[in-house]
XYZ file of C-alpha atoms in Angstrom:
474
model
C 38.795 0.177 -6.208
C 40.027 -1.457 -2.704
C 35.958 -0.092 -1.380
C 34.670 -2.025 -4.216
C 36.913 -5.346 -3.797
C 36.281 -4.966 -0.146
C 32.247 -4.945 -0.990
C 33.269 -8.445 -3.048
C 34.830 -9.820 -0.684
C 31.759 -9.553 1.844
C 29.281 -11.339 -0.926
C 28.698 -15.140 -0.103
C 27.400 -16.029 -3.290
C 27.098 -14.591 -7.104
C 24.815 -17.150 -8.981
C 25.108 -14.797 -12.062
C 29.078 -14.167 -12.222
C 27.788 -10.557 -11.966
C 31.309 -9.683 -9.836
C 33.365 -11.538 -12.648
C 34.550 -8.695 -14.093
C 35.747 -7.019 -10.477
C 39.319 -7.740 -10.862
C 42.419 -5.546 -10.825
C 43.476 -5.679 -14.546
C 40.197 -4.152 -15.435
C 39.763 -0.798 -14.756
C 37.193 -0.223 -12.176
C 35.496 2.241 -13.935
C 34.557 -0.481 -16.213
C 33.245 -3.435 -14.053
C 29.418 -4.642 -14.108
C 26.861 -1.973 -12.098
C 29.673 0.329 -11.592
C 29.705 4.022 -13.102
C 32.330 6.960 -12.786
C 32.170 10.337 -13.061
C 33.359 11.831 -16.466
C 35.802 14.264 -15.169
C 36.947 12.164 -12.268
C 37.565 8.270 -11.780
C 34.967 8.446 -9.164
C 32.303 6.163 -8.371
C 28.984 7.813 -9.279
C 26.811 4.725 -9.218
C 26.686 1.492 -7.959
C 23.830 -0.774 -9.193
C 23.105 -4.634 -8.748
C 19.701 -5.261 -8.710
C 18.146 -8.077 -9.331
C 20.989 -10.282 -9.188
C 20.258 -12.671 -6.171
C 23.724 -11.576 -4.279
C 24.081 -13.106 -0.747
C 25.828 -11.511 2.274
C 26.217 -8.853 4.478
C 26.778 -4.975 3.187
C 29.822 -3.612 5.212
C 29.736 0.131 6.150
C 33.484 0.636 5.650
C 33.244 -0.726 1.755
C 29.745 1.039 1.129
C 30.451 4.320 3.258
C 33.994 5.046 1.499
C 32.435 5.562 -1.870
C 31.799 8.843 -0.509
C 31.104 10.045 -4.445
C 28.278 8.065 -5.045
C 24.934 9.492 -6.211
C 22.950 6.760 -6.531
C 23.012 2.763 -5.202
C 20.405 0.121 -5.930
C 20.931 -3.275 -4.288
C 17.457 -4.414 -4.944
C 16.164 -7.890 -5.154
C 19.022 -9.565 -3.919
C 19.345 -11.741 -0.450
C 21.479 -9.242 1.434
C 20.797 -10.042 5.379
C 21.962 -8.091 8.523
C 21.472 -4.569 9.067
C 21.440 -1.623 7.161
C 25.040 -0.152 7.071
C 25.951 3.421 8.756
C 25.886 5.318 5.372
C 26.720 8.793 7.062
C 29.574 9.513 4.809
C 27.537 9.495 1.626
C 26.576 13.205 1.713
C 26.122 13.350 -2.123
C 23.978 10.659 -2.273
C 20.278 10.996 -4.455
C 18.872 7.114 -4.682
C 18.892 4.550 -1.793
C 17.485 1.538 -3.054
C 17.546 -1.607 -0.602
C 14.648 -3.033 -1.284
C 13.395 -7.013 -1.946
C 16.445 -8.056 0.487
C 15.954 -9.590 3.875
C 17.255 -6.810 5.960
C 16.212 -6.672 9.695
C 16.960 -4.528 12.591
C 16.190 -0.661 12.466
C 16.371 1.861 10.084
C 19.483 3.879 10.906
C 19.435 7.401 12.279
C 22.687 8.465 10.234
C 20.660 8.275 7.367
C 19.667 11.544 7.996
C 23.382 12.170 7.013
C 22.739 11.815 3.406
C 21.188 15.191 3.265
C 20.962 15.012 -0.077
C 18.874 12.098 -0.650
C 15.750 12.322 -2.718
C 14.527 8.847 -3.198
C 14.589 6.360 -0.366
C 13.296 2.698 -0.778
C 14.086 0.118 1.897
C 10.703 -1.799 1.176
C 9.913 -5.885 1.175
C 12.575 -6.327 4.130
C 12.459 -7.014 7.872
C 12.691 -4.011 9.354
C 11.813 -3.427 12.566
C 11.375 -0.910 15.139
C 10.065 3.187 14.030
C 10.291 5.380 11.819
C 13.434 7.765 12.871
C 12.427 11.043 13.090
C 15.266 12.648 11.347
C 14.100 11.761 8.022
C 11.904 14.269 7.973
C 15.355 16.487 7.920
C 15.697 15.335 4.677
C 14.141 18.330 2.845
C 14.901 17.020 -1.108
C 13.170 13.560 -0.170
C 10.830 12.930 -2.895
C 10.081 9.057 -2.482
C 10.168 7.188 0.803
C 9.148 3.704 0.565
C 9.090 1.368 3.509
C 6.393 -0.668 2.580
C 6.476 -4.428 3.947
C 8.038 -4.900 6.730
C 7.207 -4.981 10.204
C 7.767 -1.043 11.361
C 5.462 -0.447 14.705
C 4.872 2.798 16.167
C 3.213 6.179 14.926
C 3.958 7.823 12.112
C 5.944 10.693 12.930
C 4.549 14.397 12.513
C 8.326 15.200 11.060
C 7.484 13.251 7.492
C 5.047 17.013 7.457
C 8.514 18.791 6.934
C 8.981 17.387 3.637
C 7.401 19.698 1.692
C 8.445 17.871 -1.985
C 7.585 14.676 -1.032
C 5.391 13.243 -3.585
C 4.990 9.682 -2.715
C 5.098 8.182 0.631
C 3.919 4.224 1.215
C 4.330 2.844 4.484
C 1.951 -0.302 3.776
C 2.017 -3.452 5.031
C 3.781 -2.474 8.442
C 2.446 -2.392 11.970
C 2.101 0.911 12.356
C -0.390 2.658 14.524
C -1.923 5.853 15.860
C -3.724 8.432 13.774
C -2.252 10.121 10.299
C -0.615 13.281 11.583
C -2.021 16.150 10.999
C 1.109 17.446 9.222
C 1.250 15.166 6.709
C -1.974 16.797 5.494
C 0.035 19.526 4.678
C 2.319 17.675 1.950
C 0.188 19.669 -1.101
C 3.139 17.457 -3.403
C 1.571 14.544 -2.628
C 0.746 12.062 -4.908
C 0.639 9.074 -3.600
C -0.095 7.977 -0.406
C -0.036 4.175 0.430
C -1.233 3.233 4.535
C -3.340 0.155 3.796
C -2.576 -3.232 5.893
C -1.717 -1.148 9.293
C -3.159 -0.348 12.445
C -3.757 3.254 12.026
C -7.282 4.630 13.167
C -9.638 7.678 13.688
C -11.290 10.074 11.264
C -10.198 11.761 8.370
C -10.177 15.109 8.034
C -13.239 16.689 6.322
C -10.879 19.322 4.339
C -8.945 16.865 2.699
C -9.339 18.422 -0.422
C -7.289 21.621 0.975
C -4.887 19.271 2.599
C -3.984 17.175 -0.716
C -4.979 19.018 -3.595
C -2.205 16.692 -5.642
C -3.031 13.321 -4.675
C -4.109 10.556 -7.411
C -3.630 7.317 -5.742
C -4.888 7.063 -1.818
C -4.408 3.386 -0.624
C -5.680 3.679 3.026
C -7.421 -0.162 3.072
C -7.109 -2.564 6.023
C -7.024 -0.264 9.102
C -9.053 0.586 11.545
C -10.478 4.163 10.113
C -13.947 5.001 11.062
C -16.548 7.862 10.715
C -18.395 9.404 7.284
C -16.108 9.028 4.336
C -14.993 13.359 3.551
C -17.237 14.358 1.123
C -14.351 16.683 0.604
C -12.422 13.710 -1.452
C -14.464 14.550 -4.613
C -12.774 18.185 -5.167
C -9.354 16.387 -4.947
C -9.951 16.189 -9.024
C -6.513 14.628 -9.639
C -7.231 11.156 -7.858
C -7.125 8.063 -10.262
C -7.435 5.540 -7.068
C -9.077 5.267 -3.851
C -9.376 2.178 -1.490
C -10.761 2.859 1.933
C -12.029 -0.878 1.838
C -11.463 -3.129 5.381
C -12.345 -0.048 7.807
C -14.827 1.203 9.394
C -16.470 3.926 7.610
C -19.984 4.578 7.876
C -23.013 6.552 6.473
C -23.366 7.142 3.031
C -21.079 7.046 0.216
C -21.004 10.677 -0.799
C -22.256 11.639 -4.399
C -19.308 14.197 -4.225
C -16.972 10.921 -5.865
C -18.782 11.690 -8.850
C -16.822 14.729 -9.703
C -13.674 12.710 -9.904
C -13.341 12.563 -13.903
C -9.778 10.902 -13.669
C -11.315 8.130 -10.990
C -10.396 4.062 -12.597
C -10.736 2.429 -9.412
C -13.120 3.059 -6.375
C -12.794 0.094 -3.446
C -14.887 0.638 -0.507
C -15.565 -2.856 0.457
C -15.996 -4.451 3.984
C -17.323 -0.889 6.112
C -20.161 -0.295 7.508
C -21.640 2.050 4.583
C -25.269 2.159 4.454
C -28.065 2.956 1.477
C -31.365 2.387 1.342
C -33.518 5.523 0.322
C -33.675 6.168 -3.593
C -31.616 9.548 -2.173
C -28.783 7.989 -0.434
C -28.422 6.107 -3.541
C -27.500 9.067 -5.072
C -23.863 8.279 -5.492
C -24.310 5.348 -8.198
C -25.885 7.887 -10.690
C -23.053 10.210 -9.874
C -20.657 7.666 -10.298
C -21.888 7.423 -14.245
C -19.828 10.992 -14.486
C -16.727 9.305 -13.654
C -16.124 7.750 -17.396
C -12.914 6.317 -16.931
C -14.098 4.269 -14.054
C -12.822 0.425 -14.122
C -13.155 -1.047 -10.890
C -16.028 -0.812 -8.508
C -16.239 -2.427 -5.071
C -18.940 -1.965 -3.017
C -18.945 -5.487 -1.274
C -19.464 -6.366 2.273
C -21.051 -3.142 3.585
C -25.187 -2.067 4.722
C -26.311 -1.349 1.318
C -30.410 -1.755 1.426
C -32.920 -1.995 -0.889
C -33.069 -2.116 -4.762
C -30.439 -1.591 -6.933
C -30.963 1.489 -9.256
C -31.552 1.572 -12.728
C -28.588 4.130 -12.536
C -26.461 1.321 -12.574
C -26.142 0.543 -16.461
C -25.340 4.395 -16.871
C -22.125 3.429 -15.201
C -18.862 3.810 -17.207
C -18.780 1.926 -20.430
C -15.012 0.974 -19.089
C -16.463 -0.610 -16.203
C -14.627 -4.027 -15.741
C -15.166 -4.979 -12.414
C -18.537 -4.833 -10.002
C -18.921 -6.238 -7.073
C -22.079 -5.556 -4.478
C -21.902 -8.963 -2.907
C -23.018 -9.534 0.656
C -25.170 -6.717 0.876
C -29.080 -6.107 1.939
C -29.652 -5.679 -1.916
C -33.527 -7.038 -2.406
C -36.013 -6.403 -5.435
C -34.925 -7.288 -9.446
C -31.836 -7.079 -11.111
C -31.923 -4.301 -13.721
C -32.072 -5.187 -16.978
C -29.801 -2.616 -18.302
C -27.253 -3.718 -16.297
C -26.618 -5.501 -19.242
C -25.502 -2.336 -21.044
C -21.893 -2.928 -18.780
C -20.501 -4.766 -21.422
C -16.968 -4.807 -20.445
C -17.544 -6.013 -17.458
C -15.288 -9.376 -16.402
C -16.399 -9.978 -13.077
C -19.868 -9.215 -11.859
C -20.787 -10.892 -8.187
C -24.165 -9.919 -6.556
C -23.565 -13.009 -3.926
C -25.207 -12.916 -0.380
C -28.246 -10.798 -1.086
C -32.335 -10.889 -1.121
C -32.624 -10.235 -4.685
C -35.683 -11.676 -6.569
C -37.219 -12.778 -9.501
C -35.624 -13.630 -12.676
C -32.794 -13.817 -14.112
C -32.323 -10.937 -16.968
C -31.475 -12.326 -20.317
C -29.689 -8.584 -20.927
C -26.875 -10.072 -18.644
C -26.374 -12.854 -21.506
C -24.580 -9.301 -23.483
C -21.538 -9.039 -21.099
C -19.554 -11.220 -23.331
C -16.637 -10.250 -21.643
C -17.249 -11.991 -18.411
C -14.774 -14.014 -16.689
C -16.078 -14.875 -13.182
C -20.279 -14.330 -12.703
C -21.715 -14.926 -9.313
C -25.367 -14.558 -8.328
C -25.481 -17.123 -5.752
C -27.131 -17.084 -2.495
C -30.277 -14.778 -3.577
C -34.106 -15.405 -3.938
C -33.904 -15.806 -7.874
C -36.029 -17.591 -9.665
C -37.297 -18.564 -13.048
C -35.297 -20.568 -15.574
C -31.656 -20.231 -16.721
C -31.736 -17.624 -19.898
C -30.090 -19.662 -22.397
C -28.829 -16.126 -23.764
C -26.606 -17.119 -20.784
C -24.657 -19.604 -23.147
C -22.970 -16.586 -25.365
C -20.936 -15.976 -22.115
C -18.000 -17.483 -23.771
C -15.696 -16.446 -21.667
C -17.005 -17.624 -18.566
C -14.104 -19.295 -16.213
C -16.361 -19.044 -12.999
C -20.258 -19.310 -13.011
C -22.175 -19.810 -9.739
C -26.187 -19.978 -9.628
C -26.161 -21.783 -6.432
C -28.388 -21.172 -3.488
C -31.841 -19.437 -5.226
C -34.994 -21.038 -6.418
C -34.034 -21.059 -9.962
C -36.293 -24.002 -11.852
C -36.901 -25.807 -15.293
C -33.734 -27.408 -17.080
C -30.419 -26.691 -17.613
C -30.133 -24.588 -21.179
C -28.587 -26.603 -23.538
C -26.324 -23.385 -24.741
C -24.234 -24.033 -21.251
C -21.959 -25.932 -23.479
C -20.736 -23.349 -25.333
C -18.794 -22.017 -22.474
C -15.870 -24.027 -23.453
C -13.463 -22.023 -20.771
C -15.751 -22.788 -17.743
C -13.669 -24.124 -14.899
C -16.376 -23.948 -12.087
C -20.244 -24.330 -12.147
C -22.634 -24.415 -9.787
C -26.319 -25.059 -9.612
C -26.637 -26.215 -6.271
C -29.706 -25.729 -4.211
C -31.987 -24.987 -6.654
C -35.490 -26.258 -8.088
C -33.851 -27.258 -10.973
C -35.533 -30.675 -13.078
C -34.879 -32.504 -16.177
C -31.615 -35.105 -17.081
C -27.872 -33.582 -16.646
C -27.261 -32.327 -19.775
C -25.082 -34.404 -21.610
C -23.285 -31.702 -23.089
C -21.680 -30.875 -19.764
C -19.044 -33.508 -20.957
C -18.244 -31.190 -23.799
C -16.590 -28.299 -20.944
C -12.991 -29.873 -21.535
C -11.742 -27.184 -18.413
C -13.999 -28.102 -16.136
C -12.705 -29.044 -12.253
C -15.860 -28.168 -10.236
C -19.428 -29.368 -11.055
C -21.822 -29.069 -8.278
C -25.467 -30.015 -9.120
C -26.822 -31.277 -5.533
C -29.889 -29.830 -4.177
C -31.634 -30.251 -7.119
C -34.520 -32.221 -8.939
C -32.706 -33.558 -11.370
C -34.030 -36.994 -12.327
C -32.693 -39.641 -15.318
C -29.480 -41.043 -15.403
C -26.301 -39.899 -14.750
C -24.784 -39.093 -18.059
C -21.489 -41.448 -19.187
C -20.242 -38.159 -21.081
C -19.174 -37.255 -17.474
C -16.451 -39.094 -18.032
C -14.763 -36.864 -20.414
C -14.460 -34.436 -18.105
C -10.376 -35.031 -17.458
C -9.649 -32.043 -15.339
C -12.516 -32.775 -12.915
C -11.608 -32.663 -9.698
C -15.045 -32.032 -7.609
C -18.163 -33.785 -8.561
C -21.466 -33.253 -6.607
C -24.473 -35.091 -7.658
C -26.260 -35.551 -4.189
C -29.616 -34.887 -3.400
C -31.539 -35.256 -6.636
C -33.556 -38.003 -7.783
C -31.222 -39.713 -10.236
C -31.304 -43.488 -10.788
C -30.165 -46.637 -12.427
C -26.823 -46.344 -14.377
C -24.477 -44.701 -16.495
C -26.289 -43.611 -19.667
């Protein structure tokens, strides 16, 4: 009880009376995030998360609950450094995280040999990882995402043999993965991405991690061919290698992933242009639980395969933008129909528009801007009804704005800019009661300018310029 009042006593502020009840004509046993043992009046566990609690945690209170099993502080404001916890031998769960804890990560953690789930993340933590955690052989969960740990990773984290997930995102961490951490066959998940960690991965990575699902490795500085080796690893559900520096092909291999939902390989260096290192997108079409598909930013050449509307029915995201994507747009892309976002931005692809795309009712944001299209505006296009985001700028689209446009009563943005486009401005454009952006410049659009403008309230961006408009308000 004094260990307890003593922890009190050390909070600045308790916007939720959470620490009302800590009094001495209650038991303690009985007092908010506090549990006992049933045999003995000991403390057991000590949780107070999410209760915005101010102040500094004291070693003496903390480190003379030498019972506990488990303590959560989470999402509170508790500043300072992490306490000396050395005493807390029977300790399973160490959650500190969402705080604003800074200095290092103490050594006598490795005290608490007993500890199987350790989560300091969303901190300031500074300075490396100690090596003694990977003396902590029933560590299951180490978390130290986001914070602003420098240094390697240590080859010690390849002593935990049941460690099944480790994230260390959003750090400054750098050096190469160890190679004994590719000997962790528990591991699940792995989260790297937003660090400075380079070099190659290994080609046997399949042998390595036979358990992984989720492999979050985005925003380094990784480079070489992506292991081909990553399709036999059949448990994965996630993969983003995206922000690197891979190169070659994509390997076909991926398509063996049955379990994959989410594939992000954006901003590499990844390169296709023969109908055979295309291969991959018709291997892809294996992978039927497939949801998210990034592609965007890399080398890819020439024309998009057909193989693309064999893609997962599930499919709800595709993006190829800024690419060297040239020839048509497949028609039976339009067979994707829960697709929400589809962007092929920044490309050299030609001729017209597909009316088939007019069947992916479920878009939210469509982007085809910046290409050589041309041709007219399907007016199929107008049964996108749940368009927030459409952008035809930048092609050679011509003819007049479909009337059907105003049926996409949740558009927010449109754009038509730099186009060959002629006729009036619609006047139903003043029936899209969301719109804030409207960008028609770079056209030929000739008439008046509509007075049903006006009812656009939200508007916030209006671009008009360089057309042949004239006289009045109509």
């Amino acid at each position: 009880m004094l260990a307890l009042l003593e922890f009190k006593d050390a909070i600045g502020d308790d916007p939720a009376g959470v620490l009302s009840s800590w009094n001495k004509t209650t038991p303690f046993c009985r007092w908010n995030g506090v549990k006992c043992g049933r045999r003995e009046h000991r403390v057991t566990a000590l949780e107070l998360a999410g209760q915005n609690l101010t102040g500094r945690l004291a070693a003496a209170s903390l480190g003379n609950l030498s019972y506990l099993h488990l303590l959560d502080l989470s999402g509170n404001r508790f500043s300072g450094q992490i306490p000396r916890l050395n005493s807390l031998r029977k300790l399973l769960v160490l959650n500190l995280s969402n705080n604003s804890l800074d200095g290092v990560i103490p050594d006598t953690l490795t005290n608490c040999s007993r500890l199987r789930q350790l989560d300091l993340s969303v901190n300031g933590l500074q300075g490396q990882i100690p090596l003694g955690i990977g003396l902590l052989s029933e560590l299951s969960d180490l978390v130290l995402s986001l914070n602003s740990l420098s240094g390697h990773i240590p080859s010690e984290l390849g002593k935990l043999s049941k460690l099944s997930l480790l994230e260390l995102n959003y750090n400054m961490i750098s050096g190469e993965i160890p190679r004994a951490l590719f000997n962790l066959s528990s591991l699940q998940i792995l989260g790297l991405e937003m660090n400075s960690l380079g070099k190659s991965l290994p080609s046997n990575i399949r042998y390595a991690l036979p358990n992984l699902q989720w492999l979050y490795l985005g925003d380094n500085m990784f480079q070489g061919n992506i292991p081909a080796s990553l399709g036999n690893i059949s448990r994965l559900h996630l993969i983003d290698l995206s922000e690197n520096n891979f190169s070659g092909r994509i390997p076909s291999s991926l398509g063996k992933l049955s379990n994959l939902t989410y594939l992000k390989l954006e901003q590499n260096s990844l390169e296709a242009s023969s109908s055979q290192s295309w291969d991959f997108l018709s291997a892809l079409a294996n992978c039927t639980t497939l949801r998210f598909l990034s592609l965007a930013w890399n080398e890819l050449a020439g024309t998009i395969p057909n193989s693309v509307g064999s893609l997962s029915v599930n499919l709800q995201y595709l993006l190829l933008n800024t690419n060297n994507l040239s020839g048509h747009i497949p028609s039976n892309m339009g067979n994707l129909q829960q697709l929400t976002q589809l962007d092929l931005s920044y490309n050299n692809l030609k001729g017209k528009m597909p009316p088939s795309l007019g069947n992916l009712q479920r878009l939210v944001s469509f982007n085809l801007s910046n290409n050589n299209l041309q041709g007219d505006i399907p007016s199929k296009f107008g049964d996108l009804q749940q368009l927030v985001w459409l952008n035809l700028g930048n092609n050679y689209l011509h003819g007049e704005v479909p009337s059907s446009v105003a049926n996409l009563q949740q558009l927010v943005l449109l754009d038509l800019s730099h186009n060959n486009l002629s006729g009036k401005v619609p006047r139903s454009l003043g029936n899209l009661p969301k719109l804030r952006q409207l960008d028609l410049s770079h056209n030929n659009f000739g008439g008046k300018i509509p007075s049903s403008l006006a009812n656009l309230r939200q508007l916030s961006r209006l671009d008009l310029s360089y057309n042949s408009l004239k006289g009045f308000y109509a």
